[in-house]
């Protein structure tokens, strides 16, 4: 028997219902905020992720599904959505057109990580990206939108925020940090490497000994330039105005290299060790890094599998029709009714005559509201038999009056 690959799973039954409820709910909210759908390919040139997510990130360094295709191209299954959206934005010349564009997307992402609860190799994200808006009010709006999505889905969460600085304050901070790190012995192998490639990534190392060494490390929030500091204060002010509680997490740096200024994560303490349910931030230099015209960018993505565990589905109600023939002669009439009814309602049928008991059992299993049957008597009298499975009421209706039911 062939099974799905390790860290990959089928979405089916109840999981599929939660999945589509999740997508529908978030899509509606994203559209209300002025976001439009974008679909980008799952396979992209490897260089796209190396240049955006960054060579020093774990994603590019260790986790990419990368291969050479039959045309000798170095390609990769997308590990995240932002890079592809930015590539499309530039390729469609939207950077040159200027103005503000807002996109949302959802679909599978691939990271060759060690699978565990909440950590898959193929997982799904719902994400949004805004281009061309420099105001920190947009960052705040994205956080508020995300919060609204969580509320609509019945999900509780905690918000962590930080500012990662900009090209005018980051280099000095980096120098200060490297100087500090050079005074410390015993950083883990990953941190030794990060110290050279992207020192701020050392700050969120999960290794306990590294964290101990970092206790008195200089912090980003104390080294911001006045613009970054003002923006961060404004972000906090807006969140407070809207009653969104948050925690400033000075060592939150995010695992992707493209961020500057705002960085945020939503975590849940109900789903175990893999507690990050959404993350995002500003990436004002990414469009330029990928050869586009400099354009501001900010966005977030949430992990659908992690969130699915927390979604509170609305009470399920009986919905639609089940229609069945009680004799061979009634099959055509039932088929016609089914085809007509499917134009307006969810309608099930079965392609062979069955007893009333058996049809009622099927209808109940499918959790429909109405069970409709036609047998010899109904055919003769031009009737259909219909039972409302909610109220249990049964009646005969003239076939020409059935449209109104
Ligand atoms: P990220 O933090 O790498 O950000 O991923 C976003 C979310 O995807 C995480 O918070 C988590 O819920 C989920 N996730 C990540 N890896 C896995 C996994 N192996 N298994 C299950 N769920 C996972 C990004 O991907 C950025 N592109 C977000 C962004 C958009 N920033 C700006 N715009």
PDB file of N, CA and C in Angstrom, residues 214-248:
ATOM      1  N   UNK A 214      22.529  35.245  26.053  1.00  0.00           N
ATOM      2  CA  UNK A 214      21.943  36.460  25.458  1.00  0.00           C
ATOM      3  C   UNK A 214      21.200  37.335  26.460  1.00  0.00           C
ATOM      4  N   UNK A 215      21.208  36.897  27.736  1.00  0.00           N
ATOM      5  CA  UNK A 215      20.383  37.604  28.712  1.00  0.00           C
ATOM      6  C   UNK A 215      20.603  39.123  28.721  1.00  0.00           C
ATOM      7  N   UNK A 216      21.877  39.529  28.633  1.00  0.00           N
ATOM      8  CA  UNK A 216      22.110  40.983  28.665  1.00  0.00           C
ATOM      9  C   UNK A 216      22.532  41.540  27.297  1.00  0.00           C
ATOM     10  N   UNK A 217      22.039  40.884  26.250  1.00  0.00           N
ATOM     11  CA  UNK A 217      22.366  41.352  24.886  1.00  0.00           C
ATOM     12  C   UNK A 217      21.708  42.703  24.618  1.00  0.00           C
ATOM     13  N   UNK A 218      22.333  43.550  23.802  1.00  0.00           N
ATOM     14  CA  UNK A 218      21.653  44.802  23.427  1.00  0.00           C
ATOM     15  C   UNK A 218      20.380  44.463  22.656  1.00  0.00           C
ATOM     16  N   UNK A 219      19.330  45.224  22.890  1.00  0.00           N
ATOM     17  CA  UNK A 219      18.043  44.907  22.266  1.00  0.00           C
ATOM     18  C   UNK A 219      17.704  45.887  21.152  1.00  0.00           C
ATOM     19  N   UNK A 220      17.022  45.359  20.143  1.00  0.00           N
ATOM     20  CA  UNK A 220      16.608  46.193  19.006  1.00  0.00           C
ATOM     21  C   UNK A 220      15.823  47.413  19.471  1.00  0.00           C
ATOM     22  N   UNK A 221      14.884  47.200  20.382  1.00  0.00           N
ATOM     23  CA  UNK A 221      13.968  48.289  20.748  1.00  0.00           C
ATOM     24  C   UNK A 221      14.701  49.475  21.388  1.00  0.00           C
ATOM     25  N   UNK A 222      15.892  49.209  21.963  1.00  0.00           N
ATOM     26  CA  UNK A 222      16.646  50.314  22.571  1.00  0.00           C
ATOM     27  C   UNK A 222      17.589  50.979  21.573  1.00  0.00           C
ATOM     28  N   UNK A 223      17.596  50.482  20.328  1.00  0.00           N
ATOM     29  CA  UNK A 223      18.557  50.989  19.348  1.00  0.00           C
ATOM     30  C   UNK A 223      17.904  51.458  18.054  1.00  0.00           C
ATOM     31  N   UNK A 224      16.634  51.811  18.141  1.00  0.00           N
ATOM     32  CA  UNK A 224      15.916  52.233  16.931  1.00  0.00           C
ATOM     33  C   UNK A 224      16.174  53.711  16.631  1.00  0.00           C
ATOM     34  N   UNK A 225      16.149  54.073  15.340  1.00  0.00           N
ATOM     35  CA  UNK A 225      16.244  55.485  14.981  1.00  0.00           C
ATOM     36  C   UNK A 225      14.898  56.156  15.318  1.00  0.00           C
ATOM     37  N   UNK A 226      14.840  57.474  15.213  1.00  0.00           N
ATOM     38  CA  UNK A 226      13.619  58.144  15.675  1.00  0.00           C
ATOM     39  C   UNK A 226      12.404  57.762  14.826  1.00  0.00           C
ATOM     40  N   UNK A 227      12.592  57.562  13.504  1.00  0.00           N
ATOM     41  CA  UNK A 227      11.446  57.180  12.653  1.00  0.00           C
ATOM     42  C   UNK A 227      10.897  55.824  13.083  1.00  0.00           C
ATOM     43  N   UNK A 228      11.795  54.854  13.271  1.00  0.00           N
ATOM     44  CA  UNK A 228      11.340  53.503  13.649  1.00  0.00           C
ATOM     45  C   UNK A 228      10.684  53.542  15.031  1.00  0.00           C
ATOM     46  N   UNK A 229      11.267  54.339  15.922  1.00  0.00           N
ATOM     47  CA  UNK A 229      10.716  54.425  17.280  1.00  0.00           C
ATOM     48  C   UNK A 229       9.307  55.043  17.223  1.00  0.00           C
ATOM     49  N   UNK A 230       9.163  56.127  16.441  1.00  0.00           N
ATOM     50  CA  UNK A 230       7.845  56.777  16.338  1.00  0.00           C
ATOM     51  C   UNK A 230       6.803  55.836  15.734  1.00  0.00           C
ATOM     52  N   UNK A 231       7.215  55.123  14.693  1.00  0.00           N
ATOM     53  CA  UNK A 231       6.280  54.181  14.048  1.00  0.00           C
ATOM     54  C   UNK A 231       5.851  53.090  15.034  1.00  0.00           C
ATOM     55  N   UNK A 232       6.815  52.609  15.792  1.00  0.00           N
ATOM     56  CA  UNK A 232       6.501  51.534  16.745  1.00  0.00           C
ATOM     57  C   UNK A 232       5.541  52.056  17.826  1.00  0.00           C
ATOM     58  N   UNK A 233       5.781  53.293  18.268  1.00  0.00           N
ATOM     59  CA  UNK A 233       4.885  53.897  19.264  1.00  0.00           C
ATOM     60  C   UNK A 233       3.479  54.059  18.680  1.00  0.00           C
ATOM     61  N   UNK A 234       3.428  54.478  17.411  1.00  0.00           N
ATOM     62  CA  UNK A 234       2.124  54.674  16.751  1.00  0.00           C
ATOM     63  C   UNK A 234       1.380  53.334  16.622  1.00  0.00           C
ATOM     64  N   UNK A 235       2.128  52.295  16.287  1.00  0.00           N
ATOM     65  CA  UNK A 235       1.517  50.955  16.189  1.00  0.00           C
ATOM     66  C   UNK A 235       0.889  50.576  17.529  1.00  0.00           C
ATOM     67  N   UNK A 236       1.650  50.784  18.589  1.00  0.00           N
ATOM     68  CA  UNK A 236       1.153  50.422  19.927  1.00  0.00           C
ATOM     69  C   UNK A 236      -0.071  51.259  20.282  1.00  0.00           C
ATOM     70  N   UNK A 237      -0.004  52.544  19.922  1.00  0.00           N
ATOM     71  CA  UNK A 237      -1.117  53.443  20.247  1.00  0.00           C
ATOM     72  C   UNK A 237      -2.393  52.973  19.558  1.00  0.00           C
ATOM     73  N   UNK A 238      -2.287  52.626  18.273  1.00  0.00           N
ATOM     74  CA  UNK A 238      -3.490  52.192  17.534  1.00  0.00           C
ATOM     75  C   UNK A 238      -4.044  50.901  18.154  1.00  0.00           C
ATOM     76  N   UNK A 239      -3.149  49.971  18.456  1.00  0.00           N
ATOM     77  CA  UNK A 239      -3.616  48.702  19.034  1.00  0.00           C
ATOM     78  C   UNK A 239      -4.350  48.965  20.346  1.00  0.00           C
ATOM     79  N   UNK A 240      -3.786  49.869  21.136  1.00  0.00           N
ATOM     80  CA  UNK A 240      -4.439  50.194  22.425  1.00  0.00           C
ATOM     81  C   UNK A 240      -5.802  50.845  22.192  1.00  0.00           C
ATOM     82  N   UNK A 241      -5.847  51.766  21.203  1.00  0.00           N
ATOM     83  CA  UNK A 241      -7.123  52.436  20.901  1.00  0.00           C
ATOM     84  C   UNK A 241      -8.210  51.411  20.559  1.00  0.00           C
ATOM     85  N   UNK A 242      -7.803  50.354  19.845  1.00  0.00           N
ATOM     86  CA  UNK A 242      -8.785  49.343  19.427  1.00  0.00           C
ATOM     87  C   UNK A 242      -8.915  48.196  20.441  1.00  0.00           C
ATOM     88  N   UNK A 243      -8.289  48.378  21.594  1.00  0.00           N
ATOM     89  CA  UNK A 243      -8.436  47.384  22.658  1.00  0.00           C
ATOM     90  C   UNK A 243      -7.765  46.051  22.354  1.00  0.00           C
ATOM     91  N   UNK A 244      -6.714  46.067  21.530  1.00  0.00           N
ATOM     92  CA  UNK A 244      -5.995  44.819  21.226  1.00  0.00           C
ATOM     93  C   UNK A 244      -4.808  44.711  22.180  1.00  0.00           C
ATOM     94  N   UNK A 245      -4.809  43.702  23.040  1.00  0.00           N
ATOM     95  CA  UNK A 245      -3.660  43.598  23.944  1.00  0.00           C
ATOM     96  C   UNK A 245      -2.492  42.946  23.215  1.00  0.00           C
ATOM     97  N   UNK A 246      -1.304  43.319  23.603  1.00  0.00           N
ATOM     98  CA  UNK A 246      -0.091  42.841  22.947  1.00  0.00           C
ATOM     99  C   UNK A 246       1.032  42.787  23.965  1.00  0.00           C
ATOM    100  N   UNK A 247       2.089  42.086  23.561  1.00  0.00           N
ATOM    101  CA  UNK A 247       3.271  42.040  24.413  1.00  0.00           C
ATOM    102  C   UNK A 247       4.450  42.440  23.528  1.00  0.00           C
ATOM    103  N   UNK A 248       5.252  43.388  23.969  1.00  0.00           N
ATOM    104  CA  UNK A 248       6.453  43.706  23.189  1.00  0.00           C
ATOM    105  C   UNK A 248       7.466  42.604  23.497  1.00  0.00           C
TER     106      UNK A 248
END
